[in-house]
Each structure stands twice: as C-alpha cells, then as structure tokens.
Coordinates of C-alpha atoms in Angstrom, one line a residue:
Chain A
M1 CA 7.7 11.6 -15.5
K2 CA 6.8 14.2 -13.6
L3 CA 5.2 12.6 -10.2
E4 CA 4.6 15.3 -7.1
L5 CA 3.7 13.8 -4.1
R6 CA 2.3 16.7 -1.7
R7 CA 1.5 15.6 1.6
I8 CA -1.5 16.7 4.3
H9 CA -0.4 15.0 7.6
I10 CA -3.3 14.4 9.6
N11 CA -3.1 12.8 13.2
S12 CA -7.2 11.9 14.6
I13 CA -10.2 11.1 12.4
E14 CA -13.7 12.2 12.9
F15 CA -17.2 11.1 11.9
G16 CA -19.6 14.4 11.0
S17 CA -21.5 16.1 8.5
E18 CA -19.4 16.3 5.3
T19 CA -16.2 14.9 4.8
K20 CA -13.1 17.3 4.5
I21 CA -9.9 18.5 6.5
E22 CA -10.2 20.6 9.3
G23 CA -6.5 21.3 10.5
E24 CA -4.9 18.1 11.8
K25 CA -7.8 16.5 11.6
L26 CA -9.9 14.8 9.0
I27 CA -13.7 14.1 8.9
I28 CA -15.5 11.9 7.1
D29 CA -19.4 12.1 6.2
K30 CA -20.0 8.2 6.8
E31 CA -23.8 8.0 5.9
S32 CA -22.3 9.1 2.4
L33 CA -19.5 6.8 2.4
I34 CA -21.4 4.0 2.9
E35 CA -24.4 5.0 0.7
E36 CA -21.8 5.5 -2.8
L37 CA -19.6 2.2 -2.0
E38 CA -23.0 0.1 -1.3
K39 CA -23.8 1.1 -5.2
I40 CA -21.2 -1.1 -5.9
P41 CA -22.1 -4.1 -7.6
N42 CA -22.4 -7.3 -5.2
V43 CA -22.3 -5.2 -2.6
K44 CA -25.0 -6.1 0.7
S45 CA -24.0 -3.6 3.2
I46 CA -20.4 -1.9 4.6
K47 CA -19.9 -1.1 8.0
I48 CA -17.2 1.6 8.4
D49 CA -15.3 2.1 11.9
L50 CA -12.2 4.0 12.8
A51 CA -9.1 2.9 15.4
M52 CA -6.9 4.7 16.5
P53 CA -3.0 4.3 17.0
G54 CA -2.8 3.0 20.8
E55 CA -6.6 1.8 21.5
K56 CA -6.9 -1.5 22.4
T57 CA -8.4 -2.6 19.1
R58 CA -7.2 -5.5 17.2
I59 CA -8.9 -5.5 13.1
I60 CA -9.0 -9.1 12.2
P61 CA -8.9 -10.9 8.7
V62 CA -7.2 -7.6 6.5
K63 CA -8.1 -7.9 2.9
D64 CA -6.0 -4.8 1.7
V65 CA -4.1 -1.5 3.2
I66 CA -4.4 1.7 0.4
Q67 CA -3.6 5.0 1.3
P68 CA -6.8 7.6 0.4
R69 CA -5.1 10.0 -1.7
Y70 CA -6.1 12.8 -4.5
K71 CA -5.8 13.2 -7.9
V72 CA -4.9 16.8 -7.9
E73 CA -3.9 16.9 -11.7
G74 CA -3.4 13.0 -14.2
T75 CA -4.5 10.4 -14.3
P76 CA -7.5 9.5 -11.2
G77 CA -7.5 6.5 -9.8
F78 CA -6.6 3.2 -10.0
A79 CA -6.3 2.9 -13.9
G80 CA -7.6 -0.8 -15.6
V81 CA -9.6 -0.9 -12.2
T82 CA -11.5 2.2 -11.1
S83 CA -11.1 4.8 -13.9
D84 CA -10.4 4.3 -17.5
V85 CA -7.3 3.4 -19.2
K86 CA -4.6 5.4 -19.1
P87 CA -0.7 6.2 -18.1
H88 CA -0.1 6.4 -13.8
G89 CA 3.0 9.0 -13.0
D90 CA 2.4 12.4 -14.6
G91 CA 1.4 14.8 -12.2
I92 CA 0.2 16.0 -8.6
V93 CA -1.2 13.8 -6.3
N94 CA -2.5 14.5 -3.1
I95 CA -1.6 12.5 0.1
I96 CA -3.8 12.6 3.4
E97 CA -0.8 11.2 5.1
G98 CA -1.1 9.5 8.1
A99 CA -4.8 7.7 7.5
A100 CA -4.8 4.5 5.6
I101 CA -8.0 2.8 4.4
V102 CA -8.1 -0.7 5.8
T103 CA -10.9 -3.7 4.4
I104 CA -11.9 -6.6 6.2
G105 CA -14.0 -9.5 5.9
D106 CA -13.3 -12.3 5.1
I107 CA -13.5 -14.5 1.5
V108 CA -12.3 -17.4 2.8
G109 CA -11.8 -19.2 7.2
F110 CA -8.4 -19.0 6.9
Q111 CA -7.7 -15.8 5.8
E112 CA -5.1 -13.7 8.7
G113 CA -4.1 -10.6 8.8
I114 CA -4.4 -8.6 11.9
I115 CA -3.3 -5.4 13.3
D116 CA -3.3 -4.3 16.5
M117 CA -3.6 -0.9 17.0
W118 CA -1.8 -1.0 20.8
G119 CA 1.3 -3.0 22.9
E120 CA 3.4 -5.7 21.8
G121 CA 1.9 -6.4 18.0
A122 CA 1.4 -2.5 17.1
K123 CA 5.1 -3.3 17.3
W124 CA 5.1 -6.0 14.0
T125 CA 2.6 -3.7 11.7
P126 CA 3.6 -0.6 10.2
F127 CA -0.6 -0.1 10.0
S128 CA -0.8 0.3 14.3
K129 CA 0.3 4.1 13.0
T130 CA -1.9 5.2 10.8
C131 CA -5.4 5.8 11.7
N132 CA -7.9 3.7 9.9
I133 CA -10.9 3.3 8.6
V134 CA -11.7 0.4 8.0
V135 CA -14.3 -0.8 5.8
D136 CA -16.4 -4.2 6.8
I137 CA -18.2 -5.7 3.4
S138 CA -20.4 -8.0 3.5
V139 CA -22.0 -10.2 0.2
P140 CA -25.2 -11.5 -0.2
E141 CA -24.8 -15.8 -0.1
G142 CA -24.3 -17.7 -3.1
I143 CA -21.4 -15.2 -4.8
E144 CA -18.6 -17.5 -6.1
P145 CA -15.2 -16.5 -4.7
H146 CA -14.0 -14.3 -7.4
E147 CA -16.7 -12.7 -7.3
H148 CA -16.1 -12.1 -3.5
E149 CA -12.5 -11.0 -4.0
E150 CA -13.1 -8.4 -6.9
T151 CA -15.8 -6.5 -5.1
C152 CA -14.3 -6.1 -2.0
R153 CA -10.9 -5.4 -4.0
L154 CA -13.4 -2.1 -5.7
V155 CA -14.6 -1.0 -2.5
G156 CA -11.9 -0.3 -1.1
L157 CA -9.6 1.5 -4.0
K158 CA -13.0 2.9 -4.3
A159 CA -13.4 4.4 -0.2
S160 CA -9.9 5.4 -1.0
E161 CA -10.7 7.6 -4.2
L162 CA -13.6 8.7 -2.1
V163 CA -12.1 9.9 1.3
G164 CA -9.3 11.4 -0.9
L165 CA -11.5 14.0 -1.7
A166 CA -11.0 15.6 1.2
A167 CA -7.1 16.3 -0.1
K168 CA -9.5 18.9 -2.6
G169 CA -8.4 21.9 -3.2
L170 CA -5.6 22.1 -0.6
T171 CA -1.5 23.1 -1.2
P172 CA 0.2 21.2 1.9
S173 CA 3.7 23.0 2.0
D174 CA 4.7 19.0 2.7
V175 CA 6.0 18.2 -1.2
E176 CA 8.4 15.2 -3.0
V177 CA 9.4 15.5 -6.0
F178 CA 9.6 12.4 -8.0
E179 CA 11.3 13.2 -11.4
M180 CA 12.9 10.8 -13.6
G181 CA 13.5 10.9 -17.6
D182 CA 14.1 7.6 -19.9
N183 CA 16.7 5.6 -19.7
A184 CA 18.8 7.5 -22.5
E185 CA 18.7 11.0 -20.9
E186 CA 20.1 10.0 -17.1
T187 CA 22.7 7.5 -18.7
K188 CA 23.4 10.8 -20.8
K189 CA 22.9 13.3 -17.4
Y190 CA 25.1 10.3 -15.6
P191 CA 27.4 8.6 -18.1
N192 CA 30.0 7.0 -14.9
L193 CA 26.8 5.8 -12.0
P194 CA 26.5 2.0 -12.7
K195 CA 22.7 0.8 -13.7
V196 CA 20.5 -0.4 -11.2
V197 CA 17.1 -1.8 -11.8
Y198 CA 14.5 -3.6 -9.2
V199 CA 13.2 -6.0 -9.7
E200 CA 10.0 -6.5 -8.0
M201 CA 8.6 -10.2 -7.8
L202 CA 5.0 -9.8 -6.9
I203 CA 2.3 -13.3 -6.7
S204 CA 0.4 -13.8 -9.5
Q205 CA -0.6 -18.2 -8.9
G206 CA -4.7 -17.1 -8.7
L207 CA -7.8 -16.6 -6.5
L208 CA -6.4 -14.6 -3.6
H209 CA -3.1 -14.9 -4.7
A210 CA -3.6 -11.5 -7.8
S211 CA -1.5 -8.9 -8.4
Y212 CA -2.6 -6.6 -10.8
I213 CA -0.6 -4.3 -13.4
Y214 CA -3.1 -1.0 -14.5
G215 CA -5.8 -3.7 -13.7
V216 CA -3.9 -6.4 -16.0
D217 CA -3.8 -9.7 -14.0
S218 CA -0.1 -10.4 -13.7
A219 CA -0.7 -14.1 -13.8
H220 CA -1.2 -13.6 -17.4
I221 CA 2.0 -11.8 -18.6
L222 CA 5.6 -12.0 -19.4
P223 CA 8.5 -9.9 -16.7
T224 CA 7.2 -6.3 -17.9
F225 CA 8.9 -2.7 -17.2
L226 CA 8.0 -0.2 -15.0
H227 CA 8.6 3.1 -14.4
P228 CA 8.8 3.4 -10.7
N229 CA 6.1 6.9 -10.8
E230 CA 3.8 4.6 -12.0
E231 CA 3.6 2.4 -9.4
L232 CA 4.4 5.3 -6.8
D233 CA 1.4 6.2 -8.2
G234 CA -1.0 3.9 -8.5
A235 CA -1.0 1.5 -10.7
V236 CA -0.1 -1.5 -9.3
I237 CA -2.6 -3.1 -6.8
S238 CA -3.1 -5.9 -5.0
G239 CA -5.9 -8.7 -4.7
N240 CA -3.4 -11.0 -2.0
C241 CA -4.4 -11.7 1.0
V242 CA -3.8 -15.1 2.0
A243 CA 0.1 -14.8 3.0
A244 CA -0.3 -11.5 5.9
C245 CA 3.1 -11.0 7.2
D246 CA 4.6 -10.4 3.4
K247 CA 1.5 -9.6 0.9
I248 CA 2.3 -6.4 -0.5
T249 CA -0.5 -4.2 0.0
T250 CA -1.6 -0.9 -1.9
Y251 CA -0.9 0.7 0.4
Q252 CA 2.9 -0.6 0.0
H253 CA 3.1 0.1 -3.4
Q254 CA 1.7 2.9 -3.4
N255 CA 4.7 3.9 -0.8
N256 CA 7.8 1.3 -2.8
A257 CA 10.1 1.8 -0.3
V258 CA 12.6 0.6 -2.6
I259 CA 11.3 2.5 -5.3
R260 CA 11.5 5.3 -3.0
E261 CA 15.4 5.3 -1.4
L262 CA 15.9 4.0 -5.2
Y263 CA 15.0 7.2 -6.0
K264 CA 17.1 8.9 -4.3
L265 CA 20.1 7.7 -4.2
H266 CA 19.5 8.5 -8.6
G267 CA 21.8 10.7 -9.9
K268 CA 24.7 11.0 -6.9
E269 CA 25.5 6.6 -6.6
I270 CA 23.7 5.4 -9.2
N271 CA 21.5 5.2 -12.6
F272 CA 18.8 4.3 -11.6
L273 CA 17.2 2.6 -14.0
G274 CA 13.3 1.4 -13.0
V275 CA 11.5 -1.5 -12.3
V276 CA 10.8 -4.7 -13.4
L277 CA 7.8 -7.0 -12.2
V278 CA 8.0 -10.3 -12.3
P279 CA 5.1 -12.4 -11.8
E280 CA 5.9 -15.7 -9.8
M281 CA 4.1 -18.2 -11.8
T282 CA 2.9 -22.3 -10.8
T283 CA 5.0 -23.8 -13.2
L284 CA 7.7 -25.1 -13.3
N285 CA 8.6 -24.1 -16.5
G286 CA 6.2 -21.3 -16.2
K287 CA 9.7 -19.9 -13.5
F288 CA 11.5 -20.8 -15.9
V289 CA 10.6 -18.6 -18.7
S290 CA 9.9 -15.7 -15.8
C291 CA 13.6 -16.0 -15.1
D292 CA 14.9 -15.7 -17.5
Y293 CA 13.2 -13.8 -19.4
T294 CA 13.5 -11.2 -16.1
A295 CA 16.9 -11.7 -16.2
K296 CA 17.6 -11.0 -20.6
L297 CA 15.1 -7.5 -19.9
C298 CA 17.6 -6.3 -17.3
K299 CA 20.7 -7.5 -19.5
M300 CA 18.8 -5.8 -21.9
L301 CA 18.5 -2.9 -19.4
G302 CA 22.5 -2.5 -19.4
A303 CA 21.9 -3.2 -15.2
D304 CA 25.3 -3.1 -13.7
G305 CA 23.8 -4.3 -10.8
V306 CA 20.0 -4.9 -9.9
I307 CA 17.9 -5.3 -6.3
I308 CA 15.6 -8.8 -6.2
S309 CA 12.4 -8.3 -4.3
E310 CA 10.0 -11.3 -3.2
E311 CA 7.1 -11.6 -2.9
G312 CA 5.7 -14.5 -0.5
Y313 CA 7.0 -17.5 0.8
G314 CA 7.5 -21.1 -1.1
N315 CA 7.5 -21.7 -4.3
P316 CA 8.3 -18.1 -5.1
D317 CA 11.9 -19.2 -3.1
S318 CA 12.5 -21.2 -6.5
D319 CA 12.3 -18.1 -8.9
L320 CA 14.5 -15.2 -6.0
V321 CA 17.0 -18.3 -6.3
M322 CA 16.9 -18.3 -10.3
I323 CA 16.9 -15.1 -11.4
C324 CA 19.9 -14.1 -8.4
S325 CA 21.4 -17.6 -11.1
R326 CA 20.8 -16.3 -13.4
V327 CA 21.6 -12.7 -13.6
E328 CA 25.2 -13.2 -12.2
K329 CA 26.5 -15.9 -14.8
L330 CA 25.1 -13.0 -17.7
G331 CA 27.3 -10.1 -14.6
I332 CA 24.7 -8.2 -12.9
K333 CA 24.9 -8.1 -9.3
S334 CA 22.4 -8.9 -7.7
V335 CA 20.3 -7.9 -3.5
L336 CA 18.2 -10.3 -2.8
I337 CA 15.4 -8.8 0.0
T338 CA 13.5 -11.7 1.4
D339 CA 11.8 -12.6 4.7
E340 CA 12.8 -16.2 6.4
C341 CA 11.0 -18.9 7.4
S342 CA 13.5 -20.6 9.9
G343 CA 11.8 -21.9 12.8
W344 CA 11.0 -20.6 16.4
D345 CA 14.6 -20.5 16.8
G346 CA 15.2 -18.9 14.0
M347 CA 17.6 -21.0 13.3
S348 CA 15.9 -23.8 9.8
Q349 CA 16.9 -22.7 6.7
P350 CA 15.5 -19.8 6.2
L351 CA 14.2 -20.2 2.1
T352 CA 13.1 -23.3 0.8
D353 CA 15.2 -23.3 -1.9
I354 CA 19.3 -22.0 -2.9
A355 CA 21.4 -20.5 -5.3
K356 CA 25.5 -20.8 -4.7
E357 CA 24.6 -17.2 -6.1
A358 CA 23.1 -15.6 -3.2
V359 CA 25.8 -14.3 -1.0
A360 CA 24.0 -10.5 -0.6
V361 CA 20.6 -11.2 0.7
I362 CA 19.1 -8.4 3.1
S363 CA 16.5 -10.6 5.7
T364 CA 13.0 -9.0 6.6
G365 CA 12.0 -11.2 9.2
N366 CA 11.6 -14.3 10.2
V367 CA 7.4 -14.7 10.0
S368 CA 8.1 -17.7 12.3
H369 CA 9.2 -15.6 14.9
V370 CA 6.0 -16.0 17.9
I371 CA 4.6 -13.0 19.9
E372 CA 2.4 -12.4 22.7
L373 CA -0.8 -10.8 21.7
E374 CA -2.9 -9.1 25.3
K375 CA -6.7 -9.8 25.2
A376 CA -8.3 -6.7 23.0
D377 CA -11.1 -4.3 24.1
R378 CA -12.8 -4.1 20.9
V379 CA -12.0 -6.5 17.8
L380 CA -13.1 -5.0 14.4
G381 CA -13.9 -8.1 12.1
D382 CA -14.7 -11.5 12.7
P383 CA -13.7 -13.7 15.8
E384 CA -14.1 -16.0 14.4
A385 CA -10.5 -15.3 12.6
V386 CA -9.4 -14.3 15.8
A387 CA -9.8 -18.3 17.1
N388 CA -8.5 -19.6 13.5
I389 CA -4.7 -18.1 15.6
A390 CA -5.4 -18.6 19.4
G391 CA -6.3 -22.5 17.8
G392 CA -2.6 -22.6 15.6
W393 CA -1.2 -25.0 18.5
A394 CA -1.5 -26.0 22.1
G395 CA -0.9 -23.7 24.3
A396 CA -1.5 -21.1 22.1
Y397 CA -4.5 -19.7 24.0
N398 CA -3.8 -18.8 27.6
P399 CA -8.2 -18.8 28.5
E400 CA -7.7 -16.6 31.9
D401 CA -6.5 -14.2 30.8
G402 CA -7.4 -14.2 26.9
T403 CA -3.9 -13.7 25.8
M404 CA -2.3 -15.3 22.8
K405 CA 0.9 -16.0 21.4
C406 CA 0.9 -15.7 17.3
E407 CA 3.8 -16.5 14.9
L408 CA 5.0 -13.1 13.0
N409 CA 3.4 -15.0 9.9
A410 CA -0.3 -13.8 11.0
V411 CA 0.5 -10.0 11.8
I412 CA -0.2 -7.7 8.2
G413 CA 3.3 -6.1 6.9
A414 CA 5.4 -7.8 9.7
T415 CA 7.7 -8.7 7.0
S416 CA 6.8 -6.7 4.2
E417 CA 9.7 -7.8 1.8
I418 CA 10.0 -4.5 0.5
G419 CA 11.0 -3.3 3.8
T420 CA 7.7 -0.8 4.3
H421 CA 7.5 -1.7 8.4
N422 CA 9.1 -1.4 10.9
A423 CA 11.4 -4.9 11.6
T424 CA 15.0 -4.1 10.6
V425 CA 18.5 -6.1 10.9
E426 CA 21.6 -5.1 12.7
L427 CA 24.9 -7.1 12.0
Y428 CA 26.3 -8.2 14.6
Chain B
M1 CA -18.7 3.7 -11.4
K2 CA -19.1 0.9 -14.2
E3 CA -21.3 -2.4 -13.6
L4 CA -18.8 -5.3 -12.8
D5 CA -18.4 -7.4 -16.3
K6 CA -18.9 -11.0 -15.3
E7 CA -17.8 -12.5 -17.5
Y8 CA -15.1 -10.9 -17.1
T9 CA -14.4 -12.4 -14.1
L10 CA -15.6 -15.7 -14.4
G11 CA -14.7 -16.0 -17.9
V12 CA -10.6 -16.9 -17.2
Y13 CA -11.7 -19.4 -14.1
K14 CA -14.2 -21.5 -15.9
S15 CA -12.7 -21.3 -18.9
I16 CA -11.5 -24.0 -17.7
I17 CA -14.4 -25.5 -17.7
N18 CA -14.1 -25.2 -21.8
E19 CA -13.9 -28.5 -23.4
K20 CA -10.6 -27.1 -25.7
C21 CA -8.3 -26.2 -22.3
K22 CA -8.9 -29.2 -20.5
I23 CA -6.0 -31.0 -19.4
N24 CA -4.7 -33.7 -21.5
N25 CA -5.9 -37.0 -19.4
N26 CA -3.3 -38.9 -21.1
E27 CA 0.1 -36.7 -20.9
F28 CA -1.0 -34.8 -17.5
L29 CA -1.6 -36.6 -12.8
I30 CA -2.7 -35.1 -10.3
I31 CA -1.1 -36.0 -6.9
S32 CA -4.6 -34.5 -4.5
N33 CA -6.2 -35.1 -1.1
N34 CA -8.8 -32.7 -2.7
S35 CA -12.1 -34.1 -3.0
I36 CA -12.9 -30.8 -4.9
V37 CA -9.8 -31.9 -7.2
N38 CA -10.5 -35.6 -8.2
A39 CA -14.9 -34.7 -8.5
S40 CA -13.3 -32.1 -11.1
F41 CA -10.4 -34.1 -13.2
E42 CA -9.6 -37.7 -14.3
N43 CA -6.7 -38.6 -13.7
V44 CA -7.0 -37.7 -10.1
V45 CA -4.3 -40.0 -7.8
M46 CA -5.9 -39.1 -4.7
V47 CA -4.4 -39.4 -1.7
D48 CA -5.2 -40.7 1.4
G49 CA -4.4 -38.7 4.0
S50 CA -2.9 -35.6 4.9
F51 CA -0.2 -32.4 2.7
I52 CA 2.4 -34.6 4.4
D53 CA 1.3 -37.2 2.3
V54 CA 0.8 -36.2 -1.1
L55 CA 4.8 -35.0 -1.0
N56 CA 5.2 -38.2 -0.1
T57 CA 3.5 -39.5 -2.8
V58 CA 4.8 -36.9 -5.1
K59 CA 8.6 -38.0 -3.8
K60 CA 7.7 -41.7 -5.5
Y61 CA 5.9 -40.7 -8.8
I62 CA 9.6 -38.5 -9.1
E63 CA 11.7 -42.0 -8.2
D64 CA 9.2 -43.5 -11.4
G65 CA 10.5 -41.3 -13.3
N66 CA 7.5 -38.4 -13.1
T67 CA 8.1 -35.7 -13.9
L68 CA 6.6 -32.6 -11.6
V69 CA 4.5 -29.4 -13.6
T70 CA 3.4 -27.2 -11.0
H71 CA 6.5 -26.8 -7.8
P72 CA 5.5 -29.1 -4.9
L73 CA 5.1 -25.7 -2.1
P74 CA 1.5 -22.7 -2.5
A75 CA 3.1 -19.6 -2.7
S76 CA 2.2 -18.2 0.9
I77 CA 2.7 -18.8 4.4
R78 CA -0.9 -19.9 5.5
M79 CA -0.9 -22.3 2.5
M80 CA 1.5 -24.6 3.6
F81 CA -0.9 -24.8 6.4
S82 CA -3.6 -26.8 4.9
P83 CA -5.3 -29.9 5.1
V84 CA -5.2 -29.9 1.2
R85 CA -2.5 -30.1 -1.2
S86 CA -2.1 -31.1 -4.8
V87 CA 0.1 -31.5 -7.1
I88 CA 0.4 -31.5 -11.1
L89 CA 2.4 -34.3 -12.4
I90 CA 3.1 -35.3 -16.8
K91 CA 3.7 -39.5 -17.0
K92 CA 7.2 -41.2 -17.3
D93 CA 6.7 -42.0 -21.6
I94 CA 5.5 -38.3 -22.0
S95 CA 8.5 -36.5 -21.0
D96 CA 9.0 -35.1 -23.7
S97 CA 13.2 -35.1 -21.9
Q98 CA 15.0 -37.0 -24.7
E99 CA 17.2 -33.9 -25.8
T100 CA 18.3 -33.0 -22.3
N101 CA 20.0 -35.5 -19.5
I102 CA 17.1 -37.4 -18.1
K103 CA 19.3 -38.4 -15.0
S104 CA 20.3 -34.6 -14.1
E105 CA 16.3 -33.3 -14.6
Q106 CA 14.9 -36.6 -12.5
D107 CA 18.5 -35.6 -10.0
M108 CA 16.4 -31.5 -10.4
Y109 CA 13.0 -32.6 -9.3
L110 CA 14.4 -35.1 -6.9
N111 CA 16.1 -32.6 -5.4
I112 CA 12.9 -29.7 -5.5
I113 CA 10.4 -32.5 -4.0
T114 CA 13.1 -33.4 -0.8
E115 CA 13.9 -29.9 -0.1
S116 CA 10.3 -28.7 -0.3
I117 CA 9.6 -32.3 2.4
D118 CA 12.3 -30.7 4.2
K119 CA 11.2 -27.1 4.9
Y120 CA 6.8 -28.2 4.8
K121 CA 8.0 -30.4 7.9
S122 CA 10.6 -27.5 9.8
V123 CA 7.0 -25.1 8.6
L124 CA 4.5 -27.0 10.4
G125 CA 6.4 -26.7 13.0
K126 CA 4.5 -28.5 16.0
R127 CA 1.1 -26.3 14.9
N128 CA -1.7 -27.6 14.2
I129 CA -3.1 -29.2 10.7
D130 CA -5.7 -26.1 10.3
L131 CA -8.9 -29.1 9.4
K132 CA -11.9 -25.6 10.9
N133 CA -11.5 -24.6 7.6
K134 CA -10.9 -27.8 5.2
S135 CA -13.5 -26.7 3.4
D136 CA -11.8 -23.3 2.6
Y137 CA -8.8 -24.3 1.7
E138 CA -10.1 -27.2 -0.7
K139 CA -11.3 -24.7 -2.8
I140 CA -8.7 -22.3 -3.2
D141 CA -6.0 -25.3 -3.7
Y142 CA -8.6 -26.5 -6.3
D143 CA -8.9 -22.4 -8.3
L144 CA -5.3 -22.1 -8.0
T145 CA -4.9 -26.1 -10.0
V146 CA -6.6 -24.6 -11.9
S147 CA -4.8 -22.0 -12.9
A148 CA -2.2 -24.2 -12.7
V149 CA -3.6 -26.0 -15.8
E150 CA -4.1 -22.7 -17.4
E151 CA -0.8 -21.2 -17.4
N152 CA 0.9 -24.5 -17.9
N153 CA -1.6 -24.3 -21.2
F154 CA -0.7 -21.0 -22.2
I155 CA 2.7 -22.2 -22.4
N156 CA 2.8 -25.9 -23.4
A157 CA 0.5 -24.2 -26.2
F158 CA 1.5 -26.0 -28.8
K159 CA 1.7 -29.6 -27.6
N160 CA -2.2 -29.2 -27.1
I161 CA -2.1 -29.7 -30.7

C-alpha cells in the first residue's frame, strides 16, 4: 500500500464567504457548514466557534477531535461510516495541518475533556497548539443516548470532510510517503531485521466506551490485523468520550505516533509487520479470548517483538498484562505503553494488575497529577462541566479568583497511551 | 448523506430485551446498587450503599464460591467516580470449573477483587463521589451491563442451549 500525506500548514482561521485556504489562513463559510451539518439526522442545531492558541478560552466537554483532510485519490471519507465501504490505506491525502475539528456537547452530565488554549492547562494537551473549529451539537429532546452519541460522532467526521474541502486542488510541497508491501515482500527485502508488531488495544465496552474499525463496533470482533496505512487513512475512529486523558481521539488515530515511529524505523532497524487491533472486552472470558488470540496472531505473524499500547484505565490493565505475559511465554519480547494512576503523590501502584513478565513499560504520565487552571475569559461548551471538575474534591475550586485544581485525567490527550501528547519520560 | 439506520443504532442495544438474549437467571446474578439494573434484570443482589459497598459485596460472594463474569472495575477513570457499579457473577453451583483446579480459579478471582478494591480506594483518594450526575451514571452503568451480558452470551452461546 502507498499513502501520500500532503500537508498544507495553516496558523489562523477566520470566518468568510467561502471555505478556502489563502496562504497560511483557513477561511470557513460558517453558514454553509452549519447548513450541511444540520442535515444530519437527529441534529437540532449546530453552533460553530473558533478557538486559537494563546486565547484564554476553555473548551469543555470535548467529545472527539478530528483532523480536517481532503482525499485527492483513493477511498474518501471514513469508509463504513461516512462513505461507502472500501479499503483505506492507498492514495493521496491533503491535510490541513494546524487545524482541528473539536466536537462538544455533553451526552451525559459527567463528561469531562478540557482543552485550555492558554496557561498551565495548554501544556498538557496537544490540542492547545491547533487552531480549533469547535462544533457544538444540539439534539432534540427524548432521543436515546446511543442515537445522541452516533449523531455527535457523525457530525464531527462530516465537519472534518467539509472543512477539508478547503484543501481541494492544492499541491503542497510538504509530502510524506508511507509505502509498505505485504509481509512476504518486506521480509524478502529485509530478511535480517527483527520483526515487530504493534498491538493497539481499543476500548470496546459499550456506550461512550466504543471504537470503530471501518464502521464495525470493536466490541463485536476478535483481534484483527491491519496494514498501518489503513489507520493513518481513517479506518479507525473513536466513539469513546468518557476517559478524557487517555481516550484515543480520531485525530490521534489519524496521526498514530507509534505507527509513525515504527514506519521511520522500518527497513532500517526493524521489519514493521503491521498493526493488531485488540478489543478490550468487559467479561473475563472475553478478555481471555481476546488476549489468547492476540498472542497467537503475533506468533503466527512471526513477530520477534511487540509494542503494546492501551486505551483507558481500570479493567483494561488486566488485558495489557495478560497479553504481555502470553507473548513473552511464546518467546516474543514485549514493550508496554500505558498511563498510570499513582495518586496525587505518584507513589501508588500504577496499574490495577501486574505480571512478572511486564519489565519494559513506558509510562505516558500519571493521570492523578494535579494541575492548577486559571479562570477562562471564555468557555465554549457547558459551564456545568466545569463545575464537575471544580467540585472534584474539597478545596478544588477557589471562588475568589476562579482558579481550580484538576487532575490530568480531565484534560484531553494529557496521557495519551499512543504517545500523541506532550508529556515525556525522563530517566534519572 | 445516508439516513441513520435506527434499527442498526438501537438494534444492537435493544437485542438484549429480546427473549432469546436474556441473561439466564438460573446461572447468573448481578451485584449492583443501580436502580435501573435492579428494575431490568431478575437476579439482582441490590446493595444499599455506594461503589465500594458493591465491591465489598462482590468479594463476599467470591469468598462464598461464586465466580466473576465481568471485571469489578470499569474501563475508564471517569467511571471510577461513579456512585453506582454493577458486577456480574456466576452462581457457585453452576460454575463449570470441574476440569480445572477450582481452588486456583477461586484464588484468581479473589486476587482480582482484592486488587480492584485497593485500586478503587487509591484512585478515589480524597475525591468526592459524583452524586450530582447519579442518574447519568446509572444509564451508562446499565448500558455497560447490557453490553457485558450480550458479550457473555456471544462467547458462551452453546451454554445457553
């Protein structure tokens, strides 16, 4: 498969009479965009705002973040969701780099997901650096939460395609090519390089805890094998919006940092075989089936080593360590990437489960780490959601100056377990 | 843009209401403090208390020989702050562990629930339980329970025959 990602860099967005790109400025025809999005079933009304880096603007609660793109050649849209089912992974994509669609609107009252565009909060989310097109979705009274979630998901994806049209007809010079044949071809080229599989765990447990692969709910699948180009091209999308810090947003799937790094090393240090997507099941039997199957798939592929990333926290920690111990017992080396919940002082046991084989674990941050957020000049979204965070514990909110203390788990992408975030690891 | 297929969106969710997919009440029980779960299933051990009380009750039932179907903890940090939690178990007389070392399985479940209780306490720390959004947490906990029952039926299809 060959995927050419072409980036048009923008650093500002304005509303105007036509959706287009002028130099480094993205112009959006707000009325037309709203008109198109309001055609989506179950949408009562759409509101669009802009949030630029540096502004004292807070966006909360965030449902999903999606990168606006235009497919020049190849399967358009998000196959199986917004467009017909066809394979992703081949073709040419024009990406509006520096922009992001951020969907807001709470499906349940306890949703978190903060993006602060300035100050302390901005340090912890990758989306304080993107020029954000904030899409607020209202639905009619009485629709079921499942319908509400699907509507929000579709509006976000569709918005990314409509805004992406601004990149139509452009030929930027910033081009990145992702080209990889099938395993037999690549192994013939690099017979002596160690074979590495990327095992990507996806939250797959129900409403607001879902992921989709070509539109198929990952709760209904066995672990499956994907060419890395497919994920970079939109085959995997997020339906998860309860865990803010480590939910993999659709934007992060489109720019999966682990896949990108493994691709860089492919043919030089490793033979990157591909991606195994693993559903995190709810029942113990489901976990055993999923983890056994994953280990077997890696073994059948001939992996010498696997990198395993998690999504979420709590019962998925069991899957993470079970996959680790199973692959290690089959003679495959493993490295785990996960966030940790080690308490305010960082001293508690990080995961809910352990295995003696889990000796190489990269931490993407402590979700309990407390940060102090200043009062925002403007809040896009639900002020009640701010109150949820502020009321987290006694003393979390200071009514005098409006500052509040919040744990990293409330900040979107703060401890992203696929590495697409700002925190890093220091060895000392 | 295609019309949303209402049957697809809700079909999967509503399939649990269908007789064929109902949880087998002779085999399973649900330990819960969620009023929606209590109203929707028959074999519910309704716990008068909070999340930690549900976990403590689960531990007692495991010590008594019942086995875990679902993991005691949820999959996201936010759900740990929920006032409600539902956990599915298999009744002890029905458990099919005859071929395996029953004691080692019980040890495994006991280990899981003990670790879960410790982890829950440390995650909650000094935080307040989010009582304000209780009814939303009940809806999501109910849905996660329905998904778990469906997942269980899917994997154990032959046992339901």
